[in-house]
PDB file of C-alpha atoms in Angstrom:
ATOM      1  CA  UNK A   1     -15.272  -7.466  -7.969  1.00 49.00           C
ATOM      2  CA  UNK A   2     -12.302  -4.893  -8.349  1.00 66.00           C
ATOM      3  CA  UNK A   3     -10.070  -4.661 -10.980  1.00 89.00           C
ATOM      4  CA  UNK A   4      -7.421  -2.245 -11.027  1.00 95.00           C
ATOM      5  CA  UNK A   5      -4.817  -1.794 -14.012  1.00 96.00           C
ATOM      6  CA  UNK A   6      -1.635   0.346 -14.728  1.00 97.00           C
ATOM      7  CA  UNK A   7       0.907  -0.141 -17.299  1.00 97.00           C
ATOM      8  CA  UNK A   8       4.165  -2.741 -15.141  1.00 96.00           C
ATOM      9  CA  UNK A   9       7.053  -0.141 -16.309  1.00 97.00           C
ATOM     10  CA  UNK A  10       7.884   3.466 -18.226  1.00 98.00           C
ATOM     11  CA  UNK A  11      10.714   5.242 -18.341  1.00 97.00           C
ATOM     12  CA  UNK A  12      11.444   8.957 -19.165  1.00 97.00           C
ATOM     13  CA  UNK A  13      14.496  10.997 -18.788  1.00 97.00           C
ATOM     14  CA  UNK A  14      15.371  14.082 -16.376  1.00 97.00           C
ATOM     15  CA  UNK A  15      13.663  16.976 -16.747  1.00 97.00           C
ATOM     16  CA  UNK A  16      10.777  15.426 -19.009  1.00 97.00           C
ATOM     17  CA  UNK A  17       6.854  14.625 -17.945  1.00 98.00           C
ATOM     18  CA  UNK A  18       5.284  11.437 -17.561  1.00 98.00           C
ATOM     19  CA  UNK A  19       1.746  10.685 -17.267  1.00 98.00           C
ATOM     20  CA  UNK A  20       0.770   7.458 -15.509  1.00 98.00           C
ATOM     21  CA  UNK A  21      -2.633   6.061 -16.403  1.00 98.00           C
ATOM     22  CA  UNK A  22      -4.721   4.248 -13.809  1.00 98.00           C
ATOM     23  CA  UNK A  23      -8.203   2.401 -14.646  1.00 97.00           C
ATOM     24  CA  UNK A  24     -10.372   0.757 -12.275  1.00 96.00           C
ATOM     25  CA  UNK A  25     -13.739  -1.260 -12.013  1.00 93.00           C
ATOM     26  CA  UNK A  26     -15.289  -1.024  -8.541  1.00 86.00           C
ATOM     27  CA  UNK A  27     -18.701  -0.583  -6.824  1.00 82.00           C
ATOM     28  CA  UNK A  28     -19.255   1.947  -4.339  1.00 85.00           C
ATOM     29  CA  UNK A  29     -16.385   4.112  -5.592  1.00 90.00           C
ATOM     30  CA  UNK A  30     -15.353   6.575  -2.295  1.00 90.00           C
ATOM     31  CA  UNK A  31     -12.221   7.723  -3.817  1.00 94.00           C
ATOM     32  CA  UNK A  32      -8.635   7.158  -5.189  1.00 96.00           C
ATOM     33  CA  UNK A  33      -5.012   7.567  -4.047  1.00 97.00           C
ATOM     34  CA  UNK A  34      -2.017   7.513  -5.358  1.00 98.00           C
ATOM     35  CA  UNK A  35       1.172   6.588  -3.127  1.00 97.00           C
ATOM     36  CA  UNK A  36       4.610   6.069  -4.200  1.00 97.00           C
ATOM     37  CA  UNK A  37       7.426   3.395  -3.237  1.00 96.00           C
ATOM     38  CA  UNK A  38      11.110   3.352  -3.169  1.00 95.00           C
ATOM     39  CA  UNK A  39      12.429  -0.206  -3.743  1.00 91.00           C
ATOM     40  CA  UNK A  40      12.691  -1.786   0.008  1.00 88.00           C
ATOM     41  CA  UNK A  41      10.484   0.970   1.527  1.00 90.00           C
ATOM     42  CA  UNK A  42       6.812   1.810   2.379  1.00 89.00           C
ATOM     43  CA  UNK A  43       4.651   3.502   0.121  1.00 94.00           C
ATOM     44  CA  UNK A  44       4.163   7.403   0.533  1.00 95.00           C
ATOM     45  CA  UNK A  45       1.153   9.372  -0.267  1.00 95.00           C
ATOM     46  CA  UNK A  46       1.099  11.509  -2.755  1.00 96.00           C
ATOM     47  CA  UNK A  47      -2.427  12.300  -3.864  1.00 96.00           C
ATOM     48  CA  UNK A  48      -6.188  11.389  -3.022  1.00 95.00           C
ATOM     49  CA  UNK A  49      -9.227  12.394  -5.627  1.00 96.00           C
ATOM     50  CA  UNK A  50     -12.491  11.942  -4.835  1.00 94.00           C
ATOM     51  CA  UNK A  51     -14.486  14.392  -7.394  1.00 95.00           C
ATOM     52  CA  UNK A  52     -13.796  14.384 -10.941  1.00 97.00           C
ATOM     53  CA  UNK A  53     -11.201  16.700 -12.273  1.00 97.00           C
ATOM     54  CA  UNK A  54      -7.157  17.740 -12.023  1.00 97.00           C
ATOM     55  CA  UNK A  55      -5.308  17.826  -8.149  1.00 94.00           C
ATOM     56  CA  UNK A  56      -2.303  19.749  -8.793  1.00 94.00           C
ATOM     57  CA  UNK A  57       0.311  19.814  -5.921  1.00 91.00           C
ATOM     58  CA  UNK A  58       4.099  20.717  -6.695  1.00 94.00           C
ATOM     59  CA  UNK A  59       5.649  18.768  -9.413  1.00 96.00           C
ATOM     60  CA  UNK A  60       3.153  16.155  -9.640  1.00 97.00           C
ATOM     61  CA  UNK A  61      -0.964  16.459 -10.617  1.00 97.00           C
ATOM     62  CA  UNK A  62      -3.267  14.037 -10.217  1.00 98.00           C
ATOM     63  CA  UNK A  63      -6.574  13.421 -12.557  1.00 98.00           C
ATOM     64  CA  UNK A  64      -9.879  11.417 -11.870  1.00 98.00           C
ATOM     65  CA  UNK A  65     -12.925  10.740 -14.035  1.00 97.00           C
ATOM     66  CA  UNK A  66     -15.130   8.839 -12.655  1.00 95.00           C
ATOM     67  CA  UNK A  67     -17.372   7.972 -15.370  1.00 95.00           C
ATOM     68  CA  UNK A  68     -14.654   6.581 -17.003  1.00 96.00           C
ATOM     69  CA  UNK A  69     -12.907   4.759 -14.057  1.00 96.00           C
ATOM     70  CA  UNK A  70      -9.925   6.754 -15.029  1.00 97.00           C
ATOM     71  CA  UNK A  71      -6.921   8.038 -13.127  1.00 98.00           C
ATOM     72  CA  UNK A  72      -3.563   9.832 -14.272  1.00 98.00           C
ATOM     73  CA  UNK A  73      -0.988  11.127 -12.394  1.00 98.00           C
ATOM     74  CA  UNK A  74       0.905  13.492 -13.412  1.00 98.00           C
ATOM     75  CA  UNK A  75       5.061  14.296 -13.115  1.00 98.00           C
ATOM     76  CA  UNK A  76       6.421  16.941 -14.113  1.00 97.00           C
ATOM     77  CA  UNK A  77      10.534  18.302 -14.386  1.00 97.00           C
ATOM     78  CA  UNK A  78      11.571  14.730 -13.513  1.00 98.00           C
ATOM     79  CA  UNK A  79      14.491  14.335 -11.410  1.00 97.00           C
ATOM     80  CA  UNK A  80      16.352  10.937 -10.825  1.00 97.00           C
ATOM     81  CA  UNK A  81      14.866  10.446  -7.533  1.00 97.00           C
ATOM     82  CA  UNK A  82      11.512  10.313  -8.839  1.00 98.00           C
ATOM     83  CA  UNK A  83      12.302   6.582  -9.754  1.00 98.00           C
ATOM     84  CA  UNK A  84      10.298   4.909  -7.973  1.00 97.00           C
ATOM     85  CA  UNK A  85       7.066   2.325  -7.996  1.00 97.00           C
ATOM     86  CA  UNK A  86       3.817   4.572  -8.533  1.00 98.00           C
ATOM     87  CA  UNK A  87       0.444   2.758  -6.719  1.00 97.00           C
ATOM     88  CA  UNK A  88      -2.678   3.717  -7.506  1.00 97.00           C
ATOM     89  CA  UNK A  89      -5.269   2.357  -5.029  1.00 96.00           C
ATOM     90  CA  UNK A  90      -8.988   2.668  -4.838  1.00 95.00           C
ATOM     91  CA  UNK A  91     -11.571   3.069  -1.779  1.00 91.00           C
ATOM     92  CA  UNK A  92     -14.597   0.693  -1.810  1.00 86.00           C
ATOM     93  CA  UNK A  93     -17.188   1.703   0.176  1.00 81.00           C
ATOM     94  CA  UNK A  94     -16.454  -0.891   3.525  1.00 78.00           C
ATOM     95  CA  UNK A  95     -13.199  -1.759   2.619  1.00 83.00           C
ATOM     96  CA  UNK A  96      -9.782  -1.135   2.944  1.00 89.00           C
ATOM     97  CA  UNK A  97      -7.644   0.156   0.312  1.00 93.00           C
ATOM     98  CA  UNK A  98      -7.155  -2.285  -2.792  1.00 94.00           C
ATOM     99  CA  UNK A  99      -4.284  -1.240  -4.723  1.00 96.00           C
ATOM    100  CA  UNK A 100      -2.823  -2.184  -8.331  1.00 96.00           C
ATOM    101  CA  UNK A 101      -0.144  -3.739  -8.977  1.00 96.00           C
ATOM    102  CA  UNK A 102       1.954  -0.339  -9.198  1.00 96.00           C
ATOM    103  CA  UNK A 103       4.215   1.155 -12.380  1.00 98.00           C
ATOM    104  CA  UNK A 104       7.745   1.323 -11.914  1.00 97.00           C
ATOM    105  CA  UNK A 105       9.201   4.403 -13.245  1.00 98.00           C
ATOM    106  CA  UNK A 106      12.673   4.779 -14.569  1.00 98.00           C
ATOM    107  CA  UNK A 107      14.031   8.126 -14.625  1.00 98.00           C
ATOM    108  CA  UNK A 108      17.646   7.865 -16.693  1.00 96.00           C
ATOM    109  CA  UNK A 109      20.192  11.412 -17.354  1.00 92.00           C
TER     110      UNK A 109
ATOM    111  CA  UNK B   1       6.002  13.793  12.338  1.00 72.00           C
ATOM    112  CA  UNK B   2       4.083  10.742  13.783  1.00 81.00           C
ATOM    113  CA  UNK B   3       5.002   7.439  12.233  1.00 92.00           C
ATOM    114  CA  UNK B   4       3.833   3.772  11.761  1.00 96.00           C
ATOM    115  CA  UNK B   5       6.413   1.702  14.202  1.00 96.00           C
ATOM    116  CA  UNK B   6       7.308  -2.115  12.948  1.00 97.00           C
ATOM    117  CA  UNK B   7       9.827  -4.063  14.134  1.00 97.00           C
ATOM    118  CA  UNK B   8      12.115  -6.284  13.075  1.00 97.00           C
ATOM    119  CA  UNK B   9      13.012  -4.732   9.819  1.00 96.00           C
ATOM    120  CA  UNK B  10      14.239  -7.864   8.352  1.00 97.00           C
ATOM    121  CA  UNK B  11      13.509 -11.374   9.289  1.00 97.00           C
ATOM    122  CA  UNK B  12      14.591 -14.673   7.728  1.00 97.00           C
ATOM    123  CA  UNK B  13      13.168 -17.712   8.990  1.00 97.00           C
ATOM    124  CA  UNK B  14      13.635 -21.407   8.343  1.00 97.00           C
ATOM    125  CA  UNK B  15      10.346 -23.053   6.216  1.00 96.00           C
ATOM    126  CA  UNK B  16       8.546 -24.651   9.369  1.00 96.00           C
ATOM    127  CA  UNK B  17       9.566 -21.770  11.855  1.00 97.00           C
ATOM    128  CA  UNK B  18       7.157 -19.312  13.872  1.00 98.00           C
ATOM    129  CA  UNK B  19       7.607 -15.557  12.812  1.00 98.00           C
ATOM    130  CA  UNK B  20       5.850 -12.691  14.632  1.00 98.00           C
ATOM    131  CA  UNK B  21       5.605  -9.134  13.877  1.00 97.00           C
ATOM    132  CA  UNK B  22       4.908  -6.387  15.589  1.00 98.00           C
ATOM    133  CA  UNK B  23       3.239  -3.106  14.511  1.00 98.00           C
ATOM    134  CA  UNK B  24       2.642  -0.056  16.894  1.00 97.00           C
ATOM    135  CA  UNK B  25       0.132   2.731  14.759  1.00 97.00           C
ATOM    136  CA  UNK B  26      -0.116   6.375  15.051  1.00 96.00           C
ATOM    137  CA  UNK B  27      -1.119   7.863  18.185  1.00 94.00           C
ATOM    138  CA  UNK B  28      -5.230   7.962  17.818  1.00 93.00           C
ATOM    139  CA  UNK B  29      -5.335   5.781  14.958  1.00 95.00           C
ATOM    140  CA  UNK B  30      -8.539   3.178  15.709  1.00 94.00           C
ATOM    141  CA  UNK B  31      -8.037   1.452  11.933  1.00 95.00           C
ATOM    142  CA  UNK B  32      -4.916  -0.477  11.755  1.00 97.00           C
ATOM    143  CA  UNK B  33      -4.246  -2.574   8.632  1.00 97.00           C
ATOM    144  CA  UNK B  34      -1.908  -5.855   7.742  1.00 98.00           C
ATOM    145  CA  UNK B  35      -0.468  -5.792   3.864  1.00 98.00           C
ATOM    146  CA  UNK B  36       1.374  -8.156   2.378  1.00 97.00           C
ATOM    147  CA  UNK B  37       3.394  -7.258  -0.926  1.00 96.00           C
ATOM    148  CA  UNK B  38       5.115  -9.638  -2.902  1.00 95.00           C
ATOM    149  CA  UNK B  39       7.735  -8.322  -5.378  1.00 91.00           C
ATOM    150  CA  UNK B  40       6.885  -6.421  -8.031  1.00 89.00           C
ATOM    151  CA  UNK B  41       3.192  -6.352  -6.804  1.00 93.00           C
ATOM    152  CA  UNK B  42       0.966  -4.066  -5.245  1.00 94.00           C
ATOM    153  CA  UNK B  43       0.115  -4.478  -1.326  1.00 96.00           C
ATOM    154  CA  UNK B  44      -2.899  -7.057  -0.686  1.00 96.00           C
ATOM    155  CA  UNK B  45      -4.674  -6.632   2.553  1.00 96.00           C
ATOM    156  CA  UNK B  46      -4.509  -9.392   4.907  1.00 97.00           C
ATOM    157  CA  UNK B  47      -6.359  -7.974   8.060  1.00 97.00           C
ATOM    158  CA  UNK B  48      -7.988  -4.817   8.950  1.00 96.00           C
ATOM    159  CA  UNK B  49      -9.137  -3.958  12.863  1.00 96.00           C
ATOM    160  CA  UNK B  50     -11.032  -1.169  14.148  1.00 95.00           C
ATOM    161  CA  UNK B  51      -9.994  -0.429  17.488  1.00 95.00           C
ATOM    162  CA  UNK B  52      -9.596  -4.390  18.898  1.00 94.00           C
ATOM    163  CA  UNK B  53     -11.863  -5.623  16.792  1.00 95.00           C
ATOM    164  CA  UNK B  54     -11.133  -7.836  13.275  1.00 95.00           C
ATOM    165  CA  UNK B  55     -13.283  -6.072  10.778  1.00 94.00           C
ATOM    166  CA  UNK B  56     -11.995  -7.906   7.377  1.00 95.00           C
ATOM    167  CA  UNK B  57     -10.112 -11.187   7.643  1.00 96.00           C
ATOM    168  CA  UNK B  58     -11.362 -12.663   4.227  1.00 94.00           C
ATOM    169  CA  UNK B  59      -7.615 -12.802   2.953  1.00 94.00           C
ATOM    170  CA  UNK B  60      -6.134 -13.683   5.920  1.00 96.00           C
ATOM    171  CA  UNK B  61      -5.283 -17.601   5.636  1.00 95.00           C
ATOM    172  CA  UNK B  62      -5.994 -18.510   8.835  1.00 94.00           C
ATOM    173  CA  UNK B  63      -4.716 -21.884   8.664  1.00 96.00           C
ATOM    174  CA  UNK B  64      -1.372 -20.360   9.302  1.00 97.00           C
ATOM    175  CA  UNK B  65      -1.409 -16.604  10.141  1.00 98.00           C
ATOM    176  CA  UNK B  66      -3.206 -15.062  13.004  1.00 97.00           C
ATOM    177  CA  UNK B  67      -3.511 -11.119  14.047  1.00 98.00           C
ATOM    178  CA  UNK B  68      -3.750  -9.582  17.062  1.00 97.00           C
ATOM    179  CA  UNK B  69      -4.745  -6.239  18.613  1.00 96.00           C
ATOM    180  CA  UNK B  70      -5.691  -6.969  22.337  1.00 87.00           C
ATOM    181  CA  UNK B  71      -5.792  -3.278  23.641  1.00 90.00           C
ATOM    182  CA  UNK B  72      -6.679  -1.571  20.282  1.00 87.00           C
ATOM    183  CA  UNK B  73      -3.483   0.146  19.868  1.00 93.00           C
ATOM    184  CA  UNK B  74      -0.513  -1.850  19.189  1.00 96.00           C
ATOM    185  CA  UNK B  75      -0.845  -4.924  16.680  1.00 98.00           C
ATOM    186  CA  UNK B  76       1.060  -8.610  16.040  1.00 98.00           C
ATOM    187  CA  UNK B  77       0.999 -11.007  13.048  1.00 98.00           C
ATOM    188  CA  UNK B  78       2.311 -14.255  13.550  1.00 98.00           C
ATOM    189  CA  UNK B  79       2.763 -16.913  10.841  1.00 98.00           C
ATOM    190  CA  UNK B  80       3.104 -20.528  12.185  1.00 97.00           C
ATOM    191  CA  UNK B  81       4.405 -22.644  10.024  1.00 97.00           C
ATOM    192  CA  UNK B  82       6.096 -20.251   7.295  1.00 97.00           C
ATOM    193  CA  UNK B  83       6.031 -21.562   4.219  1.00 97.00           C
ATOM    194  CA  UNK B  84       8.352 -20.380   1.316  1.00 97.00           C
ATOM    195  CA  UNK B  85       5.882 -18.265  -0.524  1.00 96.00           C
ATOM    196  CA  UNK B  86       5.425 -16.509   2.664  1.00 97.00           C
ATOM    197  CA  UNK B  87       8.732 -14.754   1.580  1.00 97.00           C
ATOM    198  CA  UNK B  88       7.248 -10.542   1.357  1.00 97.00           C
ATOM    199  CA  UNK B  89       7.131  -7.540   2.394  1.00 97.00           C
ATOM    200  CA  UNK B  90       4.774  -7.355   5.209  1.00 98.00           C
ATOM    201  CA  UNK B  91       3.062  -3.794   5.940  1.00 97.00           C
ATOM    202  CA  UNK B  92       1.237  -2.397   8.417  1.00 98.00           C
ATOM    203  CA  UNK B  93      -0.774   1.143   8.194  1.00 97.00           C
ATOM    204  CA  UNK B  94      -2.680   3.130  10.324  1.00 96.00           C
ATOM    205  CA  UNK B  95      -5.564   5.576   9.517  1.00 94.00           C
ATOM    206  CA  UNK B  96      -8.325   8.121  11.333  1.00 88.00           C
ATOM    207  CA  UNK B  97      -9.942   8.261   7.887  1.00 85.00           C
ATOM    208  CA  UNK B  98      -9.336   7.202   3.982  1.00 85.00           C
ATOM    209  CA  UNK B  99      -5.463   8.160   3.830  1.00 91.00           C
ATOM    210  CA  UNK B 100      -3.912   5.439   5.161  1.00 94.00           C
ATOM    211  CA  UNK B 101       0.408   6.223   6.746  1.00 95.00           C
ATOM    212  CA  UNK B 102       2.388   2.917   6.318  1.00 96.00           C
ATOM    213  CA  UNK B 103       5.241   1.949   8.516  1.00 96.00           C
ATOM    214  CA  UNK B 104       8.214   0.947   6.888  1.00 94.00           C
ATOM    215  CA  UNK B 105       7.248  -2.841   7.036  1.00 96.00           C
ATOM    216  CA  UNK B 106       9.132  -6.385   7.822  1.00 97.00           C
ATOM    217  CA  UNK B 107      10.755  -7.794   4.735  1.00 96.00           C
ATOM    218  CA  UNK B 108      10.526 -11.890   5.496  1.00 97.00           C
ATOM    219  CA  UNK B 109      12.444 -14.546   3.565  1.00 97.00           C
ATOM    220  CA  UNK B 110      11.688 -17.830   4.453  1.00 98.00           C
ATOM    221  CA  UNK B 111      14.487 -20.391   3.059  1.00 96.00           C
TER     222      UNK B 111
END
């Protein structure tokens, strides 16, 4: 089966980095994303890892090891409008997407 | 930029009612994809096609919901009767490979 966990809420303050940690139990691992979601919208991609090691694009970095079935992403400088719901989502071999149950960030002045 | 087209945005139905929506993919797109989010929780996939055909339907609950994508390009989902934990955010995405682009989905409330 899958199994995908990420802490429900975190909050940080502007300008300050937050690392949100992603673990996951699958078979035929074929990759991870991370998307995020404004409250009433559709979720955005942000970042996709498929070897081991650190993604870094802009502001935000994203980290997989997958001997550990272990995700982070990374946000760095954090600006109000970075409050949001953070997804990570794995891809199974022959499936769609399965996502967690996402981390709502709360970024406060 | 290409985008995911739903329609309607918002829908509130009656408990006992027919709802349909209607998803139109990116250009090219063969996978499309039916989520269903309830608050606070992470999309759950209810039906995936390739091109016309259903490829998963295991979470689809068929008694009541049924999906549609006659010509392979644009896609409905029609729920007959709603019930009131039907009340979500339904999403639809489109993909040519693993990243998948997400239209900005139908939020239903069923009262």
């Amino acid at each position: 089966g899958q199994n995908i966990d990420q802490p429900t809420e975190m909050t940080a303050t502007e300008g300050a980095i937050v690392q949100i940690n992603c673990t996951y139990q699958t078979s035929g691992f074929n990759g991870l994303f991370w998307y995020q979601q404004h409250a009433g919208e559709a979720p955005t991609f942000l970042s996709y890892n498929v070897l081991d090691g650190l993604e870094e694009k802009g502001r935000f970095s994203s980290f997989l090891s997958r001997s550990k079935g272990y995700s982070y992403l990374l946000l760095k400088e954090l600006q109000m409008k970075d409050s949001a719901s953070y997804l990570c989502a794995v891809n199974q071999a022959g499936t769609a997407l399965i996502f967690g149950k996402g981390t709502t960030l709360s970024v406060s002045s | 930029e290409a985008e995911v087209a739903q329609s309607p945005r918002y829908k509130i139905t009656e408990k006992s009612q027919a709802v349909a929506f209607w998803c139109d993919p990116i250009s090219g797109h063969a996978t499309l994809y039916w989520y269903r989010q309830i608050l606070g929780q992470g999309p759950e996939l209810l039906v995936q096609f390739q091109d016309e055909s259903v490829v998963d339907d295991s979470q689809l609950p068929k008694d009541r919901f049924s999906a549609e994508r006659l010509k392979g390009v644009d896609s409905t989902l029609k729920i007959q009767p709603a019930e009131l934990g039907d009340s979500a955010m339904y999403l639809c995405a489109s993909s040519t490979g693993e990243k998948l682009f997400f239209g900005s989905g139908t939020q239903l409330s069923v009262l």
